[in-house]
Coordinates of C-alpha atoms in Angstrom, one line a residue:
X113 CA 82.2 -114.2 -170.6
X114 CA 81.3 -115.1 -174.1
X115 CA 82.5 -112.7 -177.1
X116 CA 80.1 -112.7 -180.0
X117 CA 81.5 -113.7 -183.3
X118 CA 81.3 -110.3 -185.1
X119 CA 82.1 -106.7 -183.8
X120 CA 78.3 -105.8 -184.6
X121 CA 76.5 -105.1 -181.2
X122 CA 73.9 -103.1 -179.5
X123 CA 75.4 -100.4 -177.6
X124 CA 74.3 -100.8 -173.3
X125 CA 75.1 -98.2 -170.7
X126 CA 78.6 -97.5 -171.4
X127 CA 80.4 -96.5 -174.3
X128 CA 84.2 -97.2 -174.2
X129 CA 86.7 -99.6 -176.1
X130 CA 88.9 -101.6 -173.8
X131 CA 91.7 -103.5 -174.1
X132 CA 93.1 -105.1 -170.8
X133 CA 96.3 -104.4 -169.9
X134 CA 98.9 -107.3 -168.7
X135 CA 100.4 -105.0 -166.0
X136 CA 96.2 -104.5 -164.8
X137 CA 95.4 -107.8 -165.0
X138 CA 98.9 -110.4 -164.6
X139 CA 96.5 -113.4 -164.7
X140 CA 95.5 -113.4 -167.8
X141 CA 96.0 -112.6 -171.4
X142 CA 94.4 -110.9 -173.9
X143 CA 94.1 -110.7 -178.2
X144 CA 93.3 -108.4 -179.9
X145 CA 89.9 -110.2 -180.4
X146 CA 88.9 -109.4 -177.2
X147 CA 88.1 -106.1 -177.9
X148 CA 83.8 -104.7 -176.3
X149 CA 82.6 -102.1 -177.5
X150 CA 80.2 -100.1 -174.5
X151 CA 78.6 -96.9 -174.7
X152 CA 78.4 -94.5 -171.9
X153 CA 75.1 -92.7 -170.7
X154 CA 75.5 -88.7 -171.1
X155 CA 76.3 -87.1 -167.7
X156 CA 72.9 -85.2 -167.6
X157 CA 70.7 -87.7 -169.1
X158 CA 70.2 -91.3 -170.3
X159 CA 71.6 -90.9 -174.2
X160 CA 70.2 -93.0 -177.0
X161 CA 70.6 -96.5 -178.3
X162 CA 73.0 -97.1 -180.8
X163 CA 72.5 -99.7 -183.0
X164 CA 75.5 -100.6 -185.3
X165 CA 75.9 -103.4 -187.8
X166 CA 78.9 -105.1 -188.6
X167 CA 81.6 -102.3 -188.3
X168 CA 85.1 -103.6 -188.0
X169 CA 87.5 -102.1 -185.7
X170 CA 90.5 -103.0 -188.2
X171 CA 88.9 -101.7 -191.6
X172 CA 89.6 -98.3 -193.4
X173 CA 86.2 -97.9 -193.2
X174 CA 85.9 -97.9 -188.9
X175 CA 85.4 -93.9 -189.4
X176 CA 82.4 -94.3 -191.7
X177 CA 81.2 -96.9 -189.6
X178 CA 81.0 -95.1 -186.3
X179 CA 79.8 -92.3 -188.5
X180 CA 76.6 -94.3 -189.5
X181 CA 76.2 -95.2 -185.2
X182 CA 76.2 -92.1 -184.7
X183 CA 73.8 -91.1 -187.2
X184 CA 71.4 -94.1 -186.3
X185 CA 70.4 -91.7 -182.9
X186 CA 66.7 -91.2 -182.6
X187 CA 67.2 -88.5 -179.8
X188 CA 63.2 -88.4 -179.1
X189 CA 63.0 -91.7 -178.5
X190 CA 66.3 -92.0 -176.1
X191 CA 65.1 -90.2 -173.4
X192 CA 62.4 -92.2 -172.3
X193 CA 64.5 -95.5 -172.6
X194 CA 65.5 -96.5 -168.9
X195 CA 68.2 -97.8 -168.0
X196 CA 67.0 -101.4 -167.7
X197 CA 65.5 -101.2 -171.0
X198 CA 69.4 -100.1 -172.8
X199 CA 70.3 -102.9 -170.3
X200 CA 67.8 -105.4 -172.0
X201 CA 68.1 -104.6 -175.4
X202 CA 72.3 -104.6 -175.5
X203 CA 74.8 -107.1 -175.6
X204 CA 74.8 -106.9 -171.8
X205 CA 72.4 -110.3 -172.4
X206 CA 75.7 -111.9 -172.7
X207 CA 76.3 -112.1 -168.8
X208 CA 73.2 -112.0 -167.8
X209 CA 72.2 -114.9 -168.4
X210 CA 75.5 -115.9 -167.2
X211 CA 76.0 -117.1 -163.4
X212 CA 77.4 -114.7 -161.4
X213 CA 81.6 -115.1 -161.2
X214 CA 83.5 -115.1 -157.6
X215 CA 86.5 -112.8 -157.8
X216 CA 89.1 -112.0 -155.6
X217 CA 90.9 -108.4 -156.0
X218 CA 94.2 -109.2 -153.9
X219 CA 97.3 -107.7 -152.7
X220 CA 100.0 -109.6 -150.9
X221 CA 103.4 -109.7 -149.1
X222 CA 104.3 -111.8 -152.8
X223 CA 102.8 -108.8 -154.9
X224 CA 103.4 -105.3 -152.8
X225 CA 105.3 -103.8 -150.6
X226 CA 104.4 -103.1 -146.8
X227 CA 103.8 -99.2 -147.5
X228 CA 101.4 -100.1 -149.9
X229 CA 99.5 -102.9 -147.8
X230 CA 99.4 -100.3 -144.7
X231 CA 97.5 -97.7 -146.5
X232 CA 94.8 -100.7 -147.7
X233 CA 94.5 -102.4 -144.4
X234 CA 90.8 -102.4 -142.9
X235 CA 90.5 -102.7 -139.0
X236 CA 88.5 -106.1 -138.4
X237 CA 85.8 -103.6 -137.2
X238 CA 85.6 -101.8 -140.2
X239 CA 84.7 -105.2 -142.3
X240 CA 81.3 -105.0 -141.7
X241 CA 81.0 -101.2 -143.1
X242 CA 83.5 -102.0 -145.9
X243 CA 81.2 -105.2 -146.9
X244 CA 78.3 -103.1 -147.2
X245 CA 80.2 -100.8 -149.3
X246 CA 80.7 -102.7 -151.8
X247 CA 77.7 -104.3 -152.1
X248 CA 76.6 -101.2 -152.8
X249 CA 78.3 -101.1 -155.9
X250 CA 76.9 -101.9 -159.4
X251 CA 77.7 -105.4 -160.2
X252 CA 79.0 -106.4 -156.5
X253 CA 76.7 -109.1 -155.3
X254 CA 78.5 -110.1 -152.1
X255 CA 82.0 -109.4 -150.4
X256 CA 84.4 -110.4 -148.0
X257 CA 87.3 -108.4 -146.4
X258 CA 90.7 -110.7 -145.3
X259 CA 93.1 -108.0 -143.9
X260 CA 95.7 -109.4 -142.3
X261 CA 99.7 -108.3 -141.6
X262 CA 100.8 -110.1 -145.0
X263 CA 97.4 -109.4 -147.1
X264 CA 94.6 -107.7 -148.0
X265 CA 92.4 -109.6 -150.5
X266 CA 88.6 -108.6 -151.1
X267 CA 86.7 -111.5 -152.2
X268 CA 83.0 -110.4 -154.2
X269 CA 80.4 -112.7 -156.0
X270 CA 80.7 -109.7 -159.5
X271 CA 77.4 -109.8 -162.0
X272 CA 80.1 -109.1 -164.0
X273 CA 83.5 -109.8 -163.8
X274 CA 84.9 -106.7 -165.8
X275 CA 82.6 -104.2 -164.4
X276 CA 82.7 -105.7 -161.0
X277 CA 87.0 -105.7 -160.9
X278 CA 86.5 -101.7 -161.9
X279 CA 84.3 -100.9 -159.6
X280 CA 86.0 -102.7 -156.5
X281 CA 89.3 -101.7 -157.6
X282 CA 88.2 -97.8 -157.6
X283 CA 86.7 -98.3 -154.2
X284 CA 90.4 -99.7 -152.6
X285 CA 91.4 -96.6 -154.8
X286 CA 89.2 -94.3 -153.0
X287 CA 89.5 -95.8 -149.4
X288 CA 93.6 -95.9 -149.5
X289 CA 94.3 -93.0 -151.5
X290 CA 96.5 -95.3 -154.0
X291 CA 96.3 -94.5 -157.4
X292 CA 94.3 -96.9 -159.5
X293 CA 97.1 -97.3 -161.9
X294 CA 99.9 -98.2 -159.3
X295 CA 97.1 -100.9 -157.4
X296 CA 96.5 -102.0 -160.9
X297 CA 100.7 -102.7 -160.9
X298 CA 100.4 -104.8 -157.5
X299 CA 97.0 -106.2 -157.8
X300 CA 96.3 -110.0 -158.4
X301 CA 92.6 -110.9 -159.7
X302 CA 91.6 -114.5 -159.7
X303 CA 87.9 -115.8 -160.5
X304 CA 85.9 -118.1 -160.0
X305 CA 87.8 -122.0 -159.5
X306 CA 91.1 -120.1 -159.5
X307 CA 89.9 -117.5 -156.5
X308 CA 88.5 -120.3 -154.8
X309 CA 91.7 -123.2 -155.2
X310 CA 93.4 -119.4 -153.9
X311 CA 91.6 -119.0 -150.5
X312 CA 92.0 -122.8 -149.7
X313 CA 95.4 -122.3 -150.3
X314 CA 95.4 -119.3 -147.8
X315 CA 93.1 -121.4 -145.6
X316 CA 96.0 -124.2 -145.2
X317 CA 99.2 -121.6 -145.1
X318 CA 100.1 -122.4 -148.5
X319 CA 100.0 -119.1 -149.7
X320 CA 101.7 -117.4 -146.2
X321 CA 105.1 -115.8 -146.1
X322 CA 106.1 -119.1 -143.4
X323 CA 104.7 -122.0 -145.6
X324 CA 102.4 -123.8 -143.2
X325 CA 102.2 -121.3 -140.7
X326 CA 98.9 -121.1 -138.6
X327 CA 97.7 -117.8 -137.6
X328 CA 95.8 -117.4 -141.4
X329 CA 93.2 -120.5 -140.3
X330 CA 92.3 -118.0 -137.1
X331 CA 92.2 -114.9 -139.5
X332 CA 90.1 -116.7 -141.8
X333 CA 87.5 -118.3 -139.3
X334 CA 87.2 -114.6 -137.9
X335 CA 86.1 -113.7 -141.5
X336 CA 83.2 -115.8 -140.9
X337 CA 82.3 -115.0 -137.5
X338 CA 82.3 -110.7 -138.2
X339 CA 80.7 -111.4 -141.6
X340 CA 77.7 -113.4 -139.8
X341 CA 74.1 -111.0 -139.8
X342 CA 76.2 -108.8 -142.6
X343 CA 73.2 -108.7 -145.3
X344 CA 76.4 -108.6 -147.9
X345 CA 78.4 -111.8 -146.5
X346 CA 75.9 -114.1 -149.0
X347 CA 75.3 -117.6 -149.6
X348 CA 78.2 -118.1 -152.2
X349 CA 81.0 -116.2 -150.2
X350 CA 79.9 -117.5 -146.7
X351 CA 79.9 -121.1 -147.9
X352 CA 83.4 -120.6 -149.8
X353 CA 85.3 -119.2 -146.4
X354 CA 83.2 -122.0 -144.4
X355 CA 85.0 -124.7 -146.8
X356 CA 88.1 -123.0 -146.5
X357 CA 88.1 -123.4 -143.0
X358 CA 87.5 -127.4 -143.7
X359 CA 90.6 -127.6 -146.3
X360 CA 92.9 -125.9 -143.5
X361 CA 91.9 -128.3 -141.0
X362 CA 92.1 -131.0 -143.0
X363 CA 95.5 -130.0 -144.6
X364 CA 97.3 -129.3 -141.5
X365 CA 95.5 -132.9 -139.9
X366 CA 96.5 -134.9 -142.9
X367 CA 100.0 -133.5 -143.6
X368 CA 101.2 -131.7 -140.9
X369 CA 102.7 -129.0 -143.1
X370 CA 102.6 -126.8 -139.6
X371 CA 105.2 -129.0 -137.8
X372 CA 108.3 -127.1 -138.1
X373 CA 106.8 -124.5 -139.4
X374 CA 107.1 -121.0 -137.6
X375 CA 104.4 -118.5 -138.0
X376 CA 105.2 -114.3 -138.2
X377 CA 105.6 -113.9 -134.5
X378 CA 108.1 -116.8 -134.0
X379 CA 110.0 -115.3 -137.5
X380 CA 110.1 -112.1 -135.8
X381 CA 112.1 -113.7 -132.3
X382 CA 114.7 -116.0 -134.7
X383 CA 115.3 -113.0 -136.5
X384 CA 116.3 -110.7 -133.9
X385 CA 118.3 -113.6 -132.4
X386 CA 120.0 -114.0 -135.8
X387 CA 120.9 -110.2 -135.3
X388 CA 122.0 -110.4 -131.6
X389 CA 125.3 -111.1 -131.1
X390 CA 124.7 -114.9 -129.9
X391 CA 126.4 -114.2 -126.6
X392 CA 123.8 -111.8 -126.2
X393 CA 120.8 -113.8 -126.5
X394 CA 120.6 -114.6 -123.0
X395 CA 121.5 -111.4 -121.5
X396 CA 119.5 -108.8 -124.1
X397 CA 116.8 -106.9 -122.6
X398 CA 113.4 -107.5 -124.4
X399 CA 110.4 -105.3 -124.4
X400 CA 107.0 -106.1 -126.2
X401 CA 104.6 -103.3 -127.0
X402 CA 100.8 -105.0 -127.3
X403 CA 99.9 -108.0 -125.9
X404 CA 96.9 -108.6 -128.4
X405 CA 97.6 -112.4 -130.3
X406 CA 100.5 -111.3 -131.7
X407 CA 102.1 -109.9 -128.8
X408 CA 100.8 -113.1 -127.3
X409 CA 102.2 -115.4 -129.3
X410 CA 106.1 -113.0 -129.3
X411 CA 106.1 -113.6 -125.9
X412 CA 105.7 -117.2 -125.7
X413 CA 108.4 -117.4 -128.6
X414 CA 110.7 -115.5 -126.5
X415 CA 110.0 -117.7 -123.4
X416 CA 110.3 -120.8 -126.1
X417 CA 113.9 -119.3 -126.6
X418 CA 114.6 -118.9 -123.1
X419 CA 114.0 -115.7 -122.6
X420 CA 113.5 -115.5 -118.5
X421 CA 112.7 -111.5 -118.3
X422 CA 110.8 -108.9 -120.3
X423 CA 108.7 -105.6 -120.6
X424 CA 105.4 -105.7 -121.8
X425 CA 103.8 -102.2 -122.4
X426 CA 100.0 -102.5 -122.9
X427 CA 96.9 -99.9 -122.3
X428 CA 96.0 -102.7 -119.7
X429 CA 97.2 -104.8 -117.5
X430 CA 94.6 -107.2 -117.3
X431 CA 95.7 -108.9 -120.9
X432 CA 99.3 -109.1 -119.7
X433 CA 97.8 -110.7 -116.0
X434 CA 96.7 -113.3 -118.3
X435 CA 99.5 -114.1 -120.3
X436 CA 101.9 -114.5 -116.8
X437 CA 99.6 -116.8 -115.6
X438 CA 99.9 -119.0 -118.6
X439 CA 104.0 -119.2 -118.2
X440 CA 105.7 -120.2 -115.8
X441 CA 109.3 -119.5 -114.2
X442 CA 109.2 -116.1 -116.3
X443 CA 109.4 -112.8 -115.0
X444 CA 107.1 -110.6 -117.0
X445 CA 106.8 -106.7 -116.0
X446 CA 104.0 -105.1 -117.1
X447 CA 104.4 -100.7 -118.2
X448 CA 101.3 -98.8 -119.4
X449 CA 101.6 -96.8 -122.7
X450 CA 102.5 -93.6 -121.1
X451 CA 105.9 -95.2 -120.0
X452 CA 106.8 -96.8 -123.5
X453 CA 109.6 -94.0 -124.2
X454 CA 111.6 -95.1 -120.9
X455 CA 110.8 -98.3 -121.3
X456 CA 112.2 -98.3 -125.1
X457 CA 115.1 -96.4 -123.8
X458 CA 116.3 -99.3 -121.5
X459 CA 115.3 -101.8 -124.0
X460 CA 117.8 -104.2 -126.7
X461 CA 115.2 -105.3 -128.8
X462 CA 111.9 -103.3 -129.2
X463 CA 108.9 -106.2 -130.8
X464 CA 105.9 -103.7 -131.6
X465 CA 102.8 -105.8 -132.6
X466 CA 99.8 -102.8 -132.2
X467 CA 96.3 -101.9 -133.7
X468 CA 97.7 -98.4 -134.2
X469 CA 97.2 -96.9 -137.4
X470 CA 99.6 -94.5 -136.8
X471 CA 103.4 -94.8 -136.4
X472 CA 104.7 -95.4 -132.2
X473 CA 107.9 -94.3 -133.1
X474 CA 109.6 -91.4 -135.5
X475 CA 113.3 -90.3 -135.8
X476 CA 112.7 -87.7 -133.3
X477 CA 111.5 -90.1 -130.5
X478 CA 114.3 -92.8 -130.9
X479 CA 117.4 -90.5 -131.4
X480 CA 116.9 -89.2 -128.6
X481 CA 116.9 -92.3 -126.7
X482 CA 120.8 -94.0 -125.0
X483 CA 123.1 -95.9 -127.0
X484 CA 122.3 -99.8 -126.8
X485 CA 123.9 -101.9 -124.5
X486 CA 127.7 -102.4 -125.9
X487 CA 126.9 -106.2 -126.0
X488 CA 124.8 -105.8 -128.6
X489 CA 127.3 -103.4 -130.5
X490 CA 125.8 -100.2 -129.6
X491 CA 122.6 -101.4 -132.0
X492 CA 118.6 -100.9 -130.5
X493 CA 116.8 -103.3 -132.5
X494 CA 112.7 -102.7 -133.8
X495 CA 111.0 -105.6 -134.7
X496 CA 107.7 -104.7 -136.8
X497 CA 104.8 -107.2 -137.0
X498 CA 102.3 -104.8 -137.5
X499 CA 100.6 -103.5 -140.5
X500 CA 100.4 -100.4 -140.6
X501 CA 103.7 -100.1 -138.9
X502 CA 104.1 -99.0 -135.2
X503 CA 107.6 -98.0 -136.1
X504 CA 108.4 -94.8 -139.2
X505 CA 110.3 -95.9 -141.8
X506 CA 112.5 -93.1 -141.2
X507 CA 114.1 -94.7 -138.0
X508 CA 115.8 -96.5 -140.2
X509 CA 117.6 -93.3 -141.2
X510 CA 119.8 -93.5 -137.6
X511 CA 122.5 -95.2 -137.0
X512 CA 121.5 -95.8 -133.6
X513 CA 118.5 -98.2 -134.5
X514 CA 117.9 -101.2 -137.1
X515 CA 114.4 -101.6 -137.9
X516 CA 112.2 -104.5 -139.2
X517 CA 109.2 -105.1 -140.6
X518 CA 107.2 -108.0 -141.8
X519 CA 108.8 -107.9 -145.4
X520 CA 112.2 -108.6 -143.7
X521 CA 111.2 -111.6 -141.9
X522 CA 111.7 -113.5 -145.7
X523 CA 115.3 -114.6 -143.9
X524 CA 113.8 -117.2 -141.5
X525 CA 111.7 -118.9 -143.3
X526 CA 113.9 -120.9 -145.2
X527 CA 114.5 -123.4 -142.1
X528 CA 112.5 -127.4 -143.0
X529 CA 111.9 -126.0 -146.6
X530 CA 112.3 -128.9 -147.9
X531 CA 110.4 -130.9 -146.1
X532 CA 107.7 -128.3 -145.9
X533 CA 107.3 -128.5 -149.5
X534 CA 106.8 -132.2 -149.8
X535 CA 103.9 -131.4 -147.5
X536 CA 103.1 -128.6 -149.9
X537 CA 102.7 -131.3 -152.6
X538 CA 100.4 -133.7 -150.5
X539 CA 98.0 -130.3 -149.6
X540 CA 97.5 -129.6 -153.1
X541 CA 96.1 -132.6 -153.6
X542 CA 93.4 -132.0 -150.8
X543 CA 92.9 -129.1 -152.2
X544 CA 92.1 -130.1 -155.6
X545 CA 89.6 -132.8 -154.2
X546 CA 87.9 -130.2 -152.0
X547 CA 87.4 -127.4 -154.5
X548 CA 85.6 -129.8 -157.0
X549 CA 83.5 -130.3 -153.6
X550 CA 82.8 -126.8 -153.5
X551 CA 82.0 -126.4 -157.4
X552 CA 79.6 -128.5 -157.2
X553 CA 77.8 -127.8 -154.0
X554 CA 78.0 -124.1 -155.9
X555 CA 76.7 -125.5 -159.3
X556 CA 73.9 -127.4 -157.0
X557 CA 72.4 -124.1 -155.9
X558 CA 71.4 -123.5 -159.9
X559 CA 68.1 -125.5 -158.9
X560 CA 67.2 -123.5 -156.4
X561 CA 65.1 -121.2 -158.3
X562 CA 63.8 -123.6 -160.6
X563 CA 62.5 -125.3 -157.4
X564 CA 60.7 -122.1 -156.0
X565 CA 59.4 -121.2 -159.5
X566 CA 57.9 -125.3 -159.9
X567 CA 56.1 -124.7 -156.4
X568 CA 55.0 -121.6 -157.4
X569 CA 53.9 -122.5 -160.9
X570 CA 51.9 -125.9 -158.7
X571 CA 50.6 -123.6 -156.2
X572 CA 48.6 -120.9 -158.7
X573 CA 47.4 -123.8 -159.9
X574 CA 45.9 -125.5 -156.8
X575 CA 44.8 -122.3 -155.7
X576 CA 43.2 -121.2 -158.7
X577 CA 40.9 -124.7 -158.9
X578 CA 40.1 -124.5 -155.4
X579 CA 38.7 -121.4 -155.7
X580 CA 36.4 -122.5 -158.5
X581 CA 35.8 -125.6 -156.8
X582 CA 34.8 -123.5 -153.5
X583 CA 32.4 -121.6 -155.9
X584 CA 30.5 -124.3 -157.1
X585 CA 29.5 -125.3 -153.9
X586 CA 28.4 -122.0 -152.6
X587 CA 28.3 -119.7 -149.6
X588 CA 27.1 -121.9 -146.3
X589 CA 30.4 -124.2 -146.6
X590 CA 31.2 -125.1 -143.2
X591 CA 34.9 -124.2 -142.3
X592 CA 35.7 -127.9 -141.5
X593 CA 34.4 -128.8 -145.0
X594 CA 37.1 -125.8 -146.4
X595 CA 39.8 -126.5 -144.3
X596 CA 39.3 -130.2 -145.4
X597 CA 38.9 -129.5 -149.3
X598 CA 42.4 -127.4 -148.8
X599 CA 44.3 -129.5 -147.0
X600 CA 43.1 -132.1 -149.7
X601 CA 44.7 -129.9 -152.4
X602 CA 47.9 -129.3 -150.5
X603 CA 48.6 -133.2 -150.1
X604 CA 47.5 -133.9 -153.9
X605 CA 50.7 -131.0 -155.2
X606 CA 52.7 -132.3 -152.5
X607 CA 52.7 -135.8 -153.6
X608 CA 53.1 -134.8 -157.0
X609 CA 56.0 -132.4 -156.7
X610 CA 57.7 -134.7 -154.6
X611 CA 59.6 -136.8 -157.3
X612 CA 60.5 -133.9 -159.2
X613 CA 61.9 -131.8 -156.1
X614 CA 63.8 -135.0 -155.3
X615 CA 65.6 -134.8 -159.0
X616 CA 65.9 -131.5 -158.0
X617 CA 68.0 -131.7 -155.2
X618 CA 71.6 -132.7 -155.0
X619 CA 74.2 -131.9 -152.5
X620 CA 76.9 -131.6 -154.6
X621 CA 79.4 -134.4 -153.4
X622 CA 79.1 -136.3 -156.8
X623 CA 79.3 -135.1 -160.2
X624 CA 77.6 -137.5 -161.9
X625 CA 74.4 -136.5 -159.8
X626 CA 74.9 -133.6 -160.1
X627 CA 75.0 -133.5 -164.2
X628 CA 71.6 -135.6 -163.9
X629 CA 70.3 -133.0 -161.3
X630 CA 71.2 -130.0 -163.8
X631 CA 69.5 -132.1 -166.9
X632 CA 66.5 -132.6 -164.7
X633 CA 66.4 -128.9 -164.1
X634 CA 66.5 -127.6 -167.6
X635 CA 63.8 -130.2 -168.6
X636 CA 62.0 -129.4 -165.8
X637 CA 61.8 -125.3 -166.7
X638 CA 61.6 -126.6 -170.3
X639 CA 58.0 -128.5 -169.5
X640 CA 56.6 -126.2 -167.1
X641 CA 57.4 -123.4 -169.5
X642 CA 59.4 -122.0 -166.0
X643 CA 61.9 -119.7 -167.8
X644 CA 61.3 -116.3 -166.8
X645 CA 61.6 -113.6 -169.8
X646 CA 63.7 -111.6 -167.5
X647 CA 67.3 -113.4 -166.2
X648 CA 67.9 -113.9 -162.5
X649 CA 70.9 -111.5 -163.1
X650 CA 69.1 -109.4 -165.2
X651 CA 66.9 -108.9 -162.1
X652 CA 69.5 -108.5 -159.8
X653 CA 71.0 -105.8 -161.8
X654 CA 67.7 -104.4 -162.2
X655 CA 67.3 -104.2 -158.6
X656 CA 71.0 -102.3 -158.6
X657 CA 70.2 -99.6 -161.0
X658 CA 67.3 -98.4 -159.5
X659 CA 69.0 -98.4 -156.1
X660 CA 71.4 -96.1 -157.6
X661 CA 68.6 -93.9 -159.4
X662 CA 67.3 -93.2 -155.6

């Protein structure tokens, strides 16, 4: 967002001096010159429009300048000024004339502990509700939620970066119960091209705990699947995630980065085997709680490591039966959830991967279990790959148990690291190329309003001239003649518009063509006076303001 050369400004909807702190926005740096002054309305009514001229915040006359600004309040007039009028006559013009921004506000395994991520986690079934709530915020136009065991990221199209981030952060705090200050310490913020590159890297598996893991691509696909039909999952966000899927597929195909890479589930199995004495690998009693996607992968990786017998606890037997059909020569015993503690008492290793929002195992549950098998040192291992966690942290206090969660899988991700790093560099080249294509596609969307305005302009002229013509011909015009004249006028307009329309359409794949298209757009706007008095973004903010006032 551009900053005016001087600090003289008209104050919009909020009054505050904002100096972003580095802790709250680690991805950007700020200087003292990047200070914005805004005006906050009175809680009871829309207070006056304040105008100040050439006020220097760093001069000894600052207080005097503030007094002059206060003295300029016209209380009689202020009560009749609407929120939109404040917006139109204020420094808010700086961002209403700019394109809205794609922003990602996120916390991941790299920036935040699992204790925080589990509070922020949003179940897949709640994603549509979250999108609707986010888009009801004043400065958020579109939204998407990517919530997995390793990350909680919110992608939005914001009408104002600063205000949009503030609103989303407050929403995250409200839904999770985590103070805003604590969220600011662990979150990361990325804008536009950086946000685009990030989701492409996520989809390609470059930002995963296990480099190149494939499960994240399926989760990105699920975001698109769930978002279909949700109003707030708009054109920009939908296009971003669909392009991210393309990038993820291309990276895996062209670099083979997934070869030798492990998923979170396979890393969990590797960790369990690392913690067990090697002599007990073949005899250790395995229990898997949950037969969903993660649980199914755990079972398959246990089988790949030579496990021939295991117990699976699940709500229903159907999923377990389906998994049993996919693996050969392995004894998979189904047990209902009601027998979970009895099964845990007979297991040496317990894998948990359910969607439960409350812990399945607490200290009082585990301390009453019999000690583990002497061959594994009398310990019972809990490998918890769920977020929110299925095993309470209090279980770690017991000498008879060892608890590991997704943050502990870092021990097993070093395998084939050098080879994967080389493939990651190749993947970055693909991502850079695809990022340019996506940005070009998004830039090409700028011509859409001009296309609509030009066609509406021509239609107004056509309709007016048609009415004049028909009025001169009298009232007894045959319907066939009227249709012929109408078709003739439409045909003439369409043929005249064909050339300009062709020069406004661009698929975004060629930067030179895109540049020419945008030049054509600006030229047509000037020639036909298509620029509207209120910018597109200002119209969107107007709708938001009216919505909040209802």
